mmCIF file of N, CA and C in Angstrom:
data_model
loop_
_atom_site.group_PDB
_atom_site.id
_atom_site.type_symbol
_atom_site.label_atom_id
_atom_site.label_comp_id
_atom_site.label_asym_id
_atom_site.label_seq_id
_atom_site.Cartn_x
_atom_site.Cartn_y
_atom_site.Cartn_z
ATOM 1 N N UNK A 1 0.865 -1.183 0.000
ATOM 2 C CA UNK A 1 0.000 0.000 0.000
ATOM 3 C C UNK A 1 0.900 1.230 0.000
ATOM 4 N N UNK A 2 1.272 1.640 -1.190
ATOM 5 C CA UNK A 2 2.094 2.840 -1.336
ATOM 6 C C UNK A 2 3.571 2.575 -1.135
ATOM 7 N N UNK A 3 4.282 3.645 -0.915
ATOM 8 C CA UNK A 3 5.736 3.630 -0.799
ATOM 9 C C UNK A 3 6.108 3.707 0.681
ATOM 10 N N UNK A 4 7.131 2.978 1.074
ATOM 11 C CA UNK A 4 7.625 3.074 2.453
ATOM 12 C C UNK A 4 8.314 4.423 2.636
ATOM 13 N N UNK A 5 8.249 4.978 3.846
ATOM 14 C CA UNK A 5 8.828 6.299 4.121
ATOM 15 C C UNK A 5 10.285 6.375 3.676
ATOM 16 N N UNK A 6 11.047 5.284 3.892
ATOM 17 C CA UNK A 6 12.477 5.324 3.535
ATOM 18 C C UNK A 6 12.701 5.285 2.025
ATOM 19 N N UNK A 7 11.653 4.946 1.252
ATOM 20 C CA UNK A 7 11.780 4.893 -0.214
ATOM 21 C C UNK A 7 11.310 6.176 -0.901
ATOM 22 N N UNK A 8 10.870 7.151 -0.130
ATOM 23 C CA UNK A 8 10.438 8.421 -0.731
ATOM 24 C C UNK A 8 11.656 9.168 -1.266
ATOM 25 N N UNK A 9 11.458 9.980 -2.326
ATOM 26 C CA UNK A 9 12.596 10.673 -2.961
ATOM 27 C C UNK A 9 13.012 11.961 -2.247
ATOM 28 N N UNK A 10 12.752 12.040 -0.950
ATOM 29 C CA UNK A 10 13.202 13.164 -0.124
ATOM 30 C C UNK A 10 13.440 12.619 1.276
ATOM 31 N N UNK A 11 14.178 13.373 2.070
ATOM 32 C CA UNK A 11 14.624 12.900 3.383
ATOM 33 C C UNK A 11 13.565 13.184 4.450
ATOM 34 N N UNK A 12 12.842 12.146 4.860
ATOM 35 C CA UNK A 12 11.790 12.296 5.868
ATOM 36 C C UNK A 12 12.347 12.596 7.260
ATOM 37 N N UNK A 13 13.654 12.394 7.462
ATOM 38 C CA UNK A 13 14.256 12.666 8.768
ATOM 39 C C UNK A 13 14.711 14.123 8.888
ATOM 40 N N UNK A 14 14.751 14.850 7.769
ATOM 41 C CA UNK A 14 15.201 16.244 7.791
ATOM 42 C C UNK A 14 14.161 17.128 8.489
ATOM 43 N N UNK A 15 14.611 18.280 8.980
ATOM 44 C CA UNK A 15 13.690 19.260 9.564
ATOM 45 C C UNK A 15 14.107 20.647 9.103
ATOM 46 N N UNK A 16 13.395 21.224 8.149
ATOM 47 C CA UNK A 16 12.186 20.690 7.538
ATOM 48 C C UNK A 16 12.498 19.657 6.446
ATOM 49 N N UNK A 17 11.481 18.840 6.126
ATOM 50 C CA UNK A 17 11.574 17.930 4.990
ATOM 51 C C UNK A 17 11.468 18.800 3.732
ATOM 52 N N UNK A 18 12.493 18.769 2.888
ATOM 53 C CA UNK A 18 12.509 19.612 1.688
ATOM 54 C C UNK A 18 11.942 18.814 0.516
ATOM 55 N N UNK A 19 10.861 19.330 -0.076
ATOM 56 C CA UNK A 19 10.221 18.674 -1.220
ATOM 57 C C UNK A 19 10.678 19.397 -2.486
ATOM 58 N N UNK A 20 11.528 18.766 -3.318
ATOM 59 C CA UNK A 20 11.970 19.423 -4.552
ATOM 60 C C UNK A 20 10.780 19.696 -5.487
ATOM 61 N N UNK A 21 10.901 20.743 -6.306
ATOM 62 C CA UNK A 21 9.811 21.120 -7.223
ATOM 63 C C UNK A 21 9.270 19.931 -7.990
ATOM 64 N N UNK A 22 10.178 19.118 -8.542
ATOM 65 C CA UNK A 22 9.751 18.013 -9.407
ATOM 66 C C UNK A 22 9.176 16.837 -8.620
ATOM 67 N N UNK A 23 9.225 16.906 -7.279
ATOM 68 C CA UNK A 23 8.682 15.824 -6.449
ATOM 69 C C UNK A 23 7.372 16.220 -5.767
ATOM 70 N N UNK A 24 6.844 17.401 -6.088
ATOM 71 C CA UNK A 24 5.613 17.858 -5.443
ATOM 72 C C UNK A 24 4.474 16.859 -5.662
ATOM 73 N N UNK A 25 4.358 16.316 -6.867
ATOM 74 C CA UNK A 25 3.300 15.349 -7.167
ATOM 75 C C UNK A 25 3.433 14.079 -6.348
ATOM 76 N N UNK A 26 4.669 13.593 -6.202
ATOM 77 C CA UNK A 26 4.933 12.399 -5.386
ATOM 78 C C UNK A 26 4.526 12.684 -3.941
ATOM 79 N N UNK A 27 4.941 13.852 -3.436
ATOM 80 C CA UNK A 27 4.591 14.229 -2.063
ATOM 81 C C UNK A 27 3.081 14.357 -1.892
ATOM 82 N N UNK A 28 2.421 15.028 -2.844
ATOM 83 C CA UNK A 28 0.969 15.227 -2.760
ATOM 84 C C UNK A 28 0.245 13.880 -2.654
ATOM 85 N N UNK A 29 0.567 12.954 -3.548
ATOM 86 C CA UNK A 29 -0.096 11.646 -3.535
ATOM 87 C C UNK A 29 0.201 10.897 -2.233
ATOM 88 N N UNK A 30 1.452 10.947 -1.763
ATOM 89 C CA UNK A 30 1.807 10.257 -0.528
ATOM 90 C C UNK A 30 1.095 10.884 0.664
ATOM 91 N N UNK A 31 1.011 12.209 0.698
ATOM 92 C CA UNK A 31 0.350 12.899 1.813
ATOM 93 C C UNK A 31 -1.157 12.623 1.814
ATOM 94 N N UNK A 32 -1.749 12.440 0.638
ATOM 95 C CA UNK A 32 -3.168 12.083 0.573
ATOM 96 C C UNK A 32 -3.378 10.648 1.068
ATOM 97 N N UNK A 33 -2.460 9.762 0.699
ATOM 98 C CA UNK A 33 -2.585 8.345 1.060
ATOM 99 C C UNK A 33 -2.178 8.081 2.514
ATOM 100 N N UNK A 34 -1.180 8.819 2.995
ATOM 101 C CA UNK A 34 -0.626 8.593 4.345
ATOM 102 C C UNK A 34 -0.509 9.910 5.116
ATOM 103 N N UNK A 35 -1.640 10.598 5.400
ATOM 104 C CA UNK A 35 -1.517 11.893 6.083
ATOM 105 C C UNK A 35 -0.821 11.792 7.440
ATOM 106 N N UNK A 36 -0.969 10.662 8.120
ATOM 107 C CA UNK A 36 -0.339 10.491 9.426
ATOM 108 C C UNK A 36 1.176 10.500 9.365
ATOM 109 N N UNK A 37 1.733 10.139 8.209
ATOM 110 C CA UNK A 37 3.192 10.120 8.025
ATOM 111 C C UNK A 37 3.760 11.536 8.159
ATOM 112 N N UNK A 38 2.952 12.537 7.842
ATOM 113 C CA UNK A 38 3.414 13.935 7.848
ATOM 114 C C UNK A 38 2.945 14.714 9.073
ATOM 115 N N UNK A 39 2.096 14.109 9.898
ATOM 116 C CA UNK A 39 1.546 14.787 11.069
ATOM 117 C C UNK A 39 2.679 15.254 11.981
ATOM 118 N N UNK A 40 2.738 16.558 12.243
ATOM 119 C CA UNK A 40 3.767 17.126 13.115
ATOM 120 C C UNK A 40 5.084 17.439 12.421
ATOM 121 N N UNK A 41 5.194 17.121 11.138
ATOM 122 C CA UNK A 41 6.444 17.377 10.395
ATOM 123 C C UNK A 41 6.454 18.798 9.847
ATOM 124 N N UNK A 42 7.648 19.377 9.779
ATOM 125 C CA UNK A 42 7.859 20.638 9.080
ATOM 126 C C UNK A 42 8.281 20.308 7.652
ATOM 127 N N UNK A 43 7.718 21.031 6.692
ATOM 128 C CA UNK A 43 7.976 20.798 5.274
ATOM 129 C C UNK A 43 8.344 22.104 4.607
ATOM 130 N N UNK A 44 9.170 22.014 3.559
ATOM 131 C CA UNK A 44 9.558 23.210 2.808
ATOM 132 C C UNK A 44 9.398 22.894 1.326
ATOM 133 N N UNK A 45 8.647 23.745 0.613
ATOM 134 C CA UNK A 45 8.437 23.542 -0.817
ATOM 135 C C UNK A 45 7.947 24.822 -1.462
ATOM 136 N N UNK A 46 7.835 24.784 -2.775
ATOM 137 C CA UNK A 46 7.412 25.928 -3.568
ATOM 138 C C UNK A 46 5.968 25.726 -4.016
ATOM 139 N N UNK A 47 5.144 26.761 -3.822
ATOM 140 C CA UNK A 47 3.723 26.682 -4.181
ATOM 141 C C UNK A 47 3.222 28.004 -4.728
ATOM 142 N N UNK A 48 2.012 27.944 -5.278
ATOM 143 C CA UNK A 48 1.243 29.135 -5.603
ATOM 144 C C UNK A 48 0.065 29.173 -4.631
ATOM 145 N N UNK A 49 -0.436 30.367 -4.377
ATOM 146 C CA UNK A 49 -1.618 30.505 -3.530
ATOM 147 C C UNK A 49 -2.856 30.426 -4.413
ATOM 148 N N UNK A 50 -3.814 29.623 -3.981
ATOM 149 C CA UNK A 50 -5.109 29.537 -4.660
ATOM 150 C C UNK A 50 -6.190 29.761 -3.606
ATOM 151 N N UNK A 51 -7.353 30.152 -4.060
ATOM 152 C CA UNK A 51 -8.461 30.445 -3.153
ATOM 153 C C UNK A 51 -9.742 29.825 -3.686
ATOM 154 N N UNK A 52 -10.608 29.389 -2.764
ATOM 155 C CA UNK A 52 -11.917 28.846 -3.116
ATOM 156 C C UNK A 52 -12.959 29.575 -2.287
ATOM 157 N N UNK A 53 -14.155 29.703 -2.841
ATOM 158 C CA UNK A 53 -15.254 30.318 -2.098
ATOM 159 C C UNK A 53 -15.512 29.538 -0.814
ATOM 160 N N UNK A 54 -15.842 30.286 0.237
ATOM 161 C CA UNK A 54 -16.238 29.651 1.486
ATOM 162 C C UNK A 54 -15.098 29.190 2.376
ATOM 163 N N UNK A 55 -13.870 29.509 2.001
ATOM 164 C CA UNK A 55 -12.746 29.111 2.856
ATOM 165 C C UNK A 55 -12.708 30.000 4.092
ATOM 166 N N UNK A 56 -12.253 29.456 5.227
ATOM 167 C CA UNK A 56 -12.152 30.282 6.436
ATOM 168 C C UNK A 56 -11.164 31.441 6.234
ATOM 169 N N UNK A 57 -11.323 32.481 7.032
ATOM 170 C CA UNK A 57 -10.362 33.592 6.999
ATOM 171 C C UNK A 57 -8.970 33.069 7.295
ATOM 172 N N UNK A 58 -7.983 33.772 6.766
ATOM 173 C CA UNK A 58 -6.571 33.454 7.039
ATOM 174 C C UNK A 58 -6.191 32.052 6.547
ATOM 175 N N UNK A 59 -6.845 31.581 5.485
ATOM 176 C CA UNK A 59 -6.443 30.316 4.871
ATOM 177 C C UNK A 59 -6.358 30.489 3.360
ATOM 178 N N UNK A 60 -5.475 29.722 2.767
ATOM 179 C CA UNK A 60 -5.373 29.643 1.307
ATOM 180 C C UNK A 60 -5.027 28.208 0.952
ATOM 181 N N UNK A 61 -5.014 27.901 -0.322
ATOM 182 C CA UNK A 61 -4.605 26.567 -0.746
ATOM 183 C C UNK A 61 -3.186 26.675 -1.278
ATOM 184 N N UNK A 62 -2.271 25.958 -0.633
ATOM 185 C CA UNK A 62 -0.876 25.884 -1.088
ATOM 186 C C UNK A 62 -0.901 24.893 -2.246
ATOM 187 N N UNK A 63 -0.778 25.405 -3.472
ATOM 188 C CA UNK A 63 -1.087 24.563 -4.629
ATOM 189 C C UNK A 63 -0.043 24.644 -5.731
ATOM 190 N N UNK A 64 -0.169 23.708 -6.647
ATOM 191 C CA UNK A 64 0.594 23.685 -7.889
ATOM 192 C C UNK A 64 -0.348 23.210 -8.986
ATOM 193 N N UNK A 65 -0.009 23.520 -10.222
ATOM 194 C CA UNK A 65 -0.768 23.026 -11.363
ATOM 195 C C UNK A 65 -0.253 21.634 -11.706
ATOM 196 N N UNK A 66 -1.172 20.700 -11.928
ATOM 197 C CA UNK A 66 -0.774 19.313 -12.185
ATOM 198 C C UNK A 66 -1.478 18.771 -13.411
ATOM 199 N N UNK A 67 -0.768 17.901 -14.127
ATOM 200 C CA UNK A 67 -1.353 17.214 -15.265
ATOM 201 C C UNK A 67 -1.637 15.785 -14.832
ATOM 202 N N UNK A 68 -2.925 15.452 -14.723
ATOM 203 C CA UNK A 68 -3.284 14.127 -14.225
ATOM 204 C C UNK A 68 -3.265 13.084 -15.334
ATOM 205 N N UNK A 69 -3.564 13.470 -16.569
ATOM 206 C CA UNK A 69 -3.479 12.468 -17.643
ATOM 207 C C UNK A 69 -2.936 13.064 -18.932
ATOM 208 N N UNK A 70 -3.451 14.230 -19.297
ATOM 209 C CA UNK A 70 -3.066 14.810 -20.588
ATOM 210 C C UNK A 70 -3.082 16.338 -20.485
ATOM 211 N N UNK A 71 -2.540 16.998 -21.482
ATOM 212 C CA UNK A 71 -2.414 18.461 -21.443
ATOM 213 C C UNK A 71 -3.758 19.159 -21.268
ATOM 214 N N UNK A 72 -4.849 18.527 -21.702
ATOM 215 C CA UNK A 72 -6.179 19.133 -21.545
ATOM 216 C C UNK A 72 -6.697 19.024 -20.122
ATOM 217 N N UNK A 73 -5.978 18.281 -19.286
ATOM 218 C CA UNK A 73 -6.452 17.952 -17.954
ATOM 219 C C UNK A 73 -5.532 18.540 -16.887
ATOM 220 N N UNK A 74 -5.184 19.813 -17.026
ATOM 221 C CA UNK A 74 -4.320 20.459 -16.034
ATOM 222 C C UNK A 74 -5.193 21.217 -15.049
ATOM 223 N N UNK A 75 -4.958 20.971 -13.766
ATOM 224 C CA UNK A 75 -5.737 21.644 -12.728
ATOM 225 C C UNK A 75 -4.928 21.769 -11.463
ATOM 226 N N UNK A 76 -5.467 22.465 -10.495
ATOM 227 C CA UNK A 76 -4.741 22.698 -9.257
ATOM 228 C C UNK A 76 -4.825 21.523 -8.303
ATOM 229 N N UNK A 77 -3.721 21.258 -7.606
ATOM 230 C CA UNK A 77 -3.696 20.306 -6.496
ATOM 231 C C UNK A 77 -3.068 21.028 -5.315
ATOM 232 N N UNK A 78 -3.444 20.663 -4.130
ATOM 233 C CA UNK A 78 -2.825 21.306 -2.979
ATOM 234 C C UNK A 78 -3.562 20.997 -1.702
ATOM 235 N N UNK A 79 -3.134 21.691 -0.655
ATOM 236 C CA UNK A 79 -3.698 21.489 0.674
ATOM 237 C C UNK A 79 -4.029 22.829 1.300
ATOM 238 N N UNK A 80 -5.039 22.820 2.185
ATOM 239 C CA UNK A 80 -5.403 24.018 2.934
ATOM 240 C C UNK A 80 -4.202 24.433 3.780
ATOM 241 N N UNK A 81 -3.908 25.741 3.766
ATOM 242 C CA UNK A 81 -2.808 26.275 4.555
ATOM 243 C C UNK A 81 -3.322 27.454 5.383
ATOM 244 N N UNK A 82 -3.133 27.361 6.693
ATOM 245 C CA UNK A 82 -3.535 28.432 7.608
ATOM 246 C C UNK A 82 -2.354 29.372 7.808
ATOM 247 N N UNK A 83 -2.643 30.662 7.937
ATOM 248 C CA UNK A 83 -1.588 31.637 8.178
ATOM 249 C C UNK A 83 -2.076 32.710 9.139
ATOM 250 N N UNK A 84 -1.155 33.284 9.886
ATOM 251 C CA UNK A 84 -1.477 34.438 10.727
ATOM 252 C C UNK A 84 -1.115 35.732 9.990
ATOM 253 N N UNK A 85 -0.441 35.582 8.856
ATOM 254 C CA UNK A 85 0.063 36.751 8.123
ATOM 255 C C UNK A 85 -0.901 37.181 7.027
ATOM 256 N N UNK A 86 -0.489 38.178 6.281
ATOM 257 C CA UNK A 86 -1.232 38.612 5.107
ATOM 258 C C UNK A 86 -1.293 37.447 4.130
ATOM 259 N N UNK A 87 -2.437 37.250 3.519
ATOM 260 C CA UNK A 87 -2.576 36.152 2.567
ATOM 261 C C UNK A 87 -1.712 36.407 1.337
ATOM 262 N N UNK A 88 -1.071 35.358 0.810
ATOM 263 C CA UNK A 88 -0.238 35.532 -0.386
ATOM 264 C C UNK A 88 -1.090 35.829 -1.628
ATOM 265 N N UNK A 89 -0.461 36.424 -2.618
ATOM 266 C CA UNK A 89 -1.136 36.812 -3.857
ATOM 267 C C UNK A 89 -1.375 35.592 -4.744
ATOM 268 N N UNK A 90 -2.595 35.456 -5.231
ATOM 269 C CA UNK A 90 -2.964 34.352 -6.116
ATOM 270 C C UNK A 90 -2.019 34.305 -7.322
ATOM 271 N N UNK A 91 -1.544 33.108 -7.647
ATOM 272 C CA UNK A 91 -0.765 32.924 -8.871
ATOM 273 C C UNK A 91 0.735 33.166 -8.751
ATOM 274 N N UNK A 92 1.176 33.903 -7.740
ATOM 275 C CA UNK A 92 2.623 34.109 -7.574
ATOM 276 C C UNK A 92 3.219 32.875 -6.892
ATOM 277 N N UNK A 93 4.523 32.647 -7.116
ATOM 278 C CA UNK A 93 5.193 31.519 -6.462
ATOM 279 C C UNK A 93 5.824 31.959 -5.156
ATOM 280 N N UNK A 94 5.741 31.055 -4.183
ATOM 281 C CA UNK A 94 6.316 31.286 -2.869
ATOM 282 C C UNK A 94 7.037 30.037 -2.404
ATOM 283 N N UNK A 95 8.089 30.259 -1.630
ATOM 284 C CA UNK A 95 8.707 29.149 -0.906
ATOM 285 C C UNK A 95 8.167 29.233 0.509
ATOM 286 N N UNK A 96 7.547 28.153 0.958
ATOM 287 C CA UNK A 96 6.949 28.143 2.284
ATOM 288 C C UNK A 96 7.600 27.070 3.152
ATOM 289 N N UNK A 97 7.626 27.351 4.443
ATOM 290 C CA UNK A 97 7.913 26.333 5.445
ATOM 291 C C UNK A 97 6.622 26.218 6.240
ATOM 292 N N UNK A 98 6.127 24.994 6.329
ATOM 293 C CA UNK A 98 4.842 24.747 6.977
ATOM 294 C C UNK A 98 4.985 23.591 7.965
ATOM 295 N N UNK A 99 4.065 23.561 8.902
ATOM 296 C CA UNK A 99 3.925 22.414 9.789
ATOM 297 C C UNK A 99 2.674 21.678 9.316
ATOM 298 N N UNK A 100 2.743 20.356 9.209
ATOM 299 C CA UNK A 100 1.612 19.568 8.721
ATOM 300 C C UNK A 100 0.867 18.933 9.885
ATOM 301 N N UNK A 101 -0.460 18.902 9.755
ATOM 302 C CA UNK A 101 -1.320 18.245 10.745
ATOM 303 C C UNK A 101 -2.251 17.309 9.992
ATOM 304 N N UNK A 102 -2.449 16.132 10.516
ATOM 305 C CA UNK A 102 -3.445 15.208 9.957
ATOM 306 C C UNK A 102 -4.799 15.662 10.493
ATOM 307 N N UNK A 103 -5.720 16.018 9.594
ATOM 308 C CA UNK A 103 -7.030 16.528 10.016
ATOM 309 C C UNK A 103 -8.027 16.390 8.869
ATOM 310 N N UNK A 104 -9.288 16.671 9.169
ATOM 311 C CA UNK A 104 -10.317 16.649 8.130
ATOM 312 C C UNK A 104 -10.081 17.844 7.206
ATOM 313 N N UNK A 105 -9.965 17.571 5.913
ATOM 314 C CA UNK A 105 -9.721 18.639 4.943
ATOM 315 C C UNK A 105 -11.030 19.071 4.297
ATOM 316 N N UNK A 106 -11.371 20.361 4.422
ATOM 317 C CA UNK A 106 -12.622 20.829 3.820
ATOM 318 C C UNK A 106 -12.614 20.781 2.287
ATOM 319 N N UNK A 107 -11.438 20.832 1.664
ATOM 320 C CA UNK A 107 -11.415 20.807 0.200
ATOM 321 C C UNK A 107 -11.362 19.387 -0.354
ATOM 322 N N UNK A 108 -10.960 18.423 0.461
ATOM 323 C CA UNK A 108 -10.900 17.033 0.007
ATOM 324 C C UNK A 108 -12.078 16.209 0.520
ATOM 325 N N UNK A 109 -12.763 16.718 1.563
ATOM 326 C CA UNK A 109 -13.901 16.009 2.131
ATOM 327 C C UNK A 109 -13.511 14.729 2.850
ATOM 328 N N UNK A 110 -12.268 14.653 3.278
ATOM 329 C CA UNK A 110 -11.785 13.479 4.014
ATOM 330 C C UNK A 110 -10.536 13.863 4.779
ATOM 331 N N UNK A 111 -10.026 12.915 5.567
ATOM 332 C CA UNK A 111 -8.813 13.172 6.318
ATOM 333 C C UNK A 111 -7.653 13.373 5.347
ATOM 334 N N UNK A 112 -6.888 14.397 5.564
ATOM 335 C CA UNK A 112 -5.735 14.715 4.718
ATOM 336 C C UNK A 112 -4.768 15.529 5.563
ATOM 337 N N UNK A 113 -3.913 16.269 4.901
ATOM 338 C CA UNK A 113 -2.939 17.106 5.587
ATOM 339 C C UNK A 113 -3.446 18.550 5.556
ATOM 340 N N UNK A 114 -3.434 19.193 6.702
ATOM 341 C CA UNK A 114 -3.699 20.631 6.804
ATOM 342 C C UNK A 114 -2.358 21.264 7.155
ATOM 343 N N UNK A 115 -2.025 22.351 6.472
ATOM 344 C CA UNK A 115 -0.730 22.996 6.673
ATOM 345 C C UNK A 115 -0.885 24.257 7.507
ATOM 346 N N UNK A 116 0.116 24.531 8.328
ATOM 347 C CA UNK A 116 0.173 25.780 9.093
ATOM 348 C C UNK A 116 1.458 26.479 8.677
ATOM 349 N N UNK A 117 1.298 27.639 8.050
ATOM 350 C CA UNK A 117 2.451 28.371 7.524
ATOM 351 C C UNK A 117 3.329 28.882 8.657
ATOM 352 N N UNK A 118 4.637 28.598 8.552
ATOM 353 C CA UNK A 118 5.613 29.110 9.522
ATOM 354 C C UNK A 118 6.414 30.253 8.919
ATOM 355 N N UNK A 119 6.717 30.140 7.623
ATOM 356 C CA UNK A 119 7.404 31.240 6.930
ATOM 357 C C UNK A 119 7.036 31.194 5.455
ATOM 358 N N UNK A 120 7.171 32.341 4.802
ATOM 359 C CA UNK A 120 6.843 32.449 3.381
ATOM 360 C C UNK A 120 7.726 33.519 2.775
ATOM 361 N N UNK A 121 8.222 33.254 1.569
ATOM 362 C CA UNK A 121 8.972 34.280 0.849
ATOM 363 C C UNK A 121 8.734 34.089 -0.646
ATOM 364 N N UNK A 122 8.817 35.192 -1.381
ATOM 365 C CA UNK A 122 8.641 35.128 -2.828
ATOM 366 C C UNK A 122 9.690 34.196 -3.423
ATOM 367 N N UNK A 123 9.321 33.473 -4.475
ATOM 368 C CA UNK A 123 10.237 32.520 -5.100
ATOM 369 C C UNK A 123 10.148 32.615 -6.617
ATOM 370 N N UNK A 124 11.206 32.169 -7.272
ATOM 371 C CA UNK A 124 11.187 32.040 -8.733
ATOM 372 C C UNK A 124 10.252 30.893 -9.094
ATOM 373 N N UNK A 125 9.622 30.983 -10.260
ATOM 374 C CA UNK A 125 8.774 29.864 -10.656
ATOM 375 C C UNK A 125 9.642 28.644 -10.938
ATOM 376 N N UNK A 126 9.102 27.445 -10.716
ATOM 377 C CA UNK A 126 9.868 26.228 -10.980
ATOM 378 C C UNK A 126 10.227 26.122 -12.457
ATOM 379 N N UNK A 127 11.294 25.362 -12.738
ATOM 380 C CA UNK A 127 11.715 25.146 -14.117
ATOM 381 C C UNK A 127 10.560 24.592 -14.931
ATOM 382 N N UNK A 128 9.839 23.644 -14.383
ATOM 383 C CA UNK A 128 8.629 23.117 -15.003
ATOM 384 C C UNK A 128 7.476 23.447 -14.071
ATOM 385 N N UNK A 129 6.556 24.318 -14.523
ATOM 386 C CA UNK A 129 5.478 24.750 -13.659
ATOM 387 C C UNK A 129 4.424 23.682 -13.448
ATOM 388 N N UNK A 130 4.363 22.688 -14.327
ATOM 389 C CA UNK A 130 3.347 21.647 -14.215
ATOM 390 C C UNK A 130 3.923 20.445 -13.468
ATOM 391 N N UNK A 131 3.150 19.960 -12.518
ATOM 392 C CA UNK A 131 3.523 18.783 -11.737
ATOM 393 C C UNK A 131 3.048 17.539 -12.461
ATOM 394 N N UNK A 132 3.902 16.534 -12.502
ATOM 395 C CA UNK A 132 3.545 15.244 -13.107
ATOM 396 C C UNK A 132 3.574 14.174 -12.038
ATOM 397 N N UNK A 133 2.839 13.098 -12.232
ATOM 398 C CA UNK A 133 2.750 12.021 -11.234
ATOM 399 C C UNK A 133 3.478 10.786 -11.723
ATOM 400 N N UNK A 134 4.787 10.905 -11.961
ATOM 401 C CA UNK A 134 5.525 9.722 -12.410
ATOM 402 C C UNK A 134 6.920 9.705 -11.820
#
């Protein structure tokens, strides 16, 4: 059932766990499948801010654009991220350090990872802006 923690393409023992741009899709799928693996962990990665109607104040979706099957099927993937700071600008790239909590996700309708922003700074866009799942 999935990949063992030691077989992931990033160091789960690091603090924070650094998720390379090209591994965001691997991390996303693993975090959806094994949210408890990330509970209490600090993570660092590059995201864009996205917003959905009805989200609580001081939250955004830490997201990336992903291609699930073909070029016509590109859409956002990500997790709810809580912040005490000013909300980031939609569409710009940021490098964030977050703490992950296993909790009910309002955007997924099931248990997943909820992120709590610890730091944020503007970042260059990734070499490949689209995330792939391979």
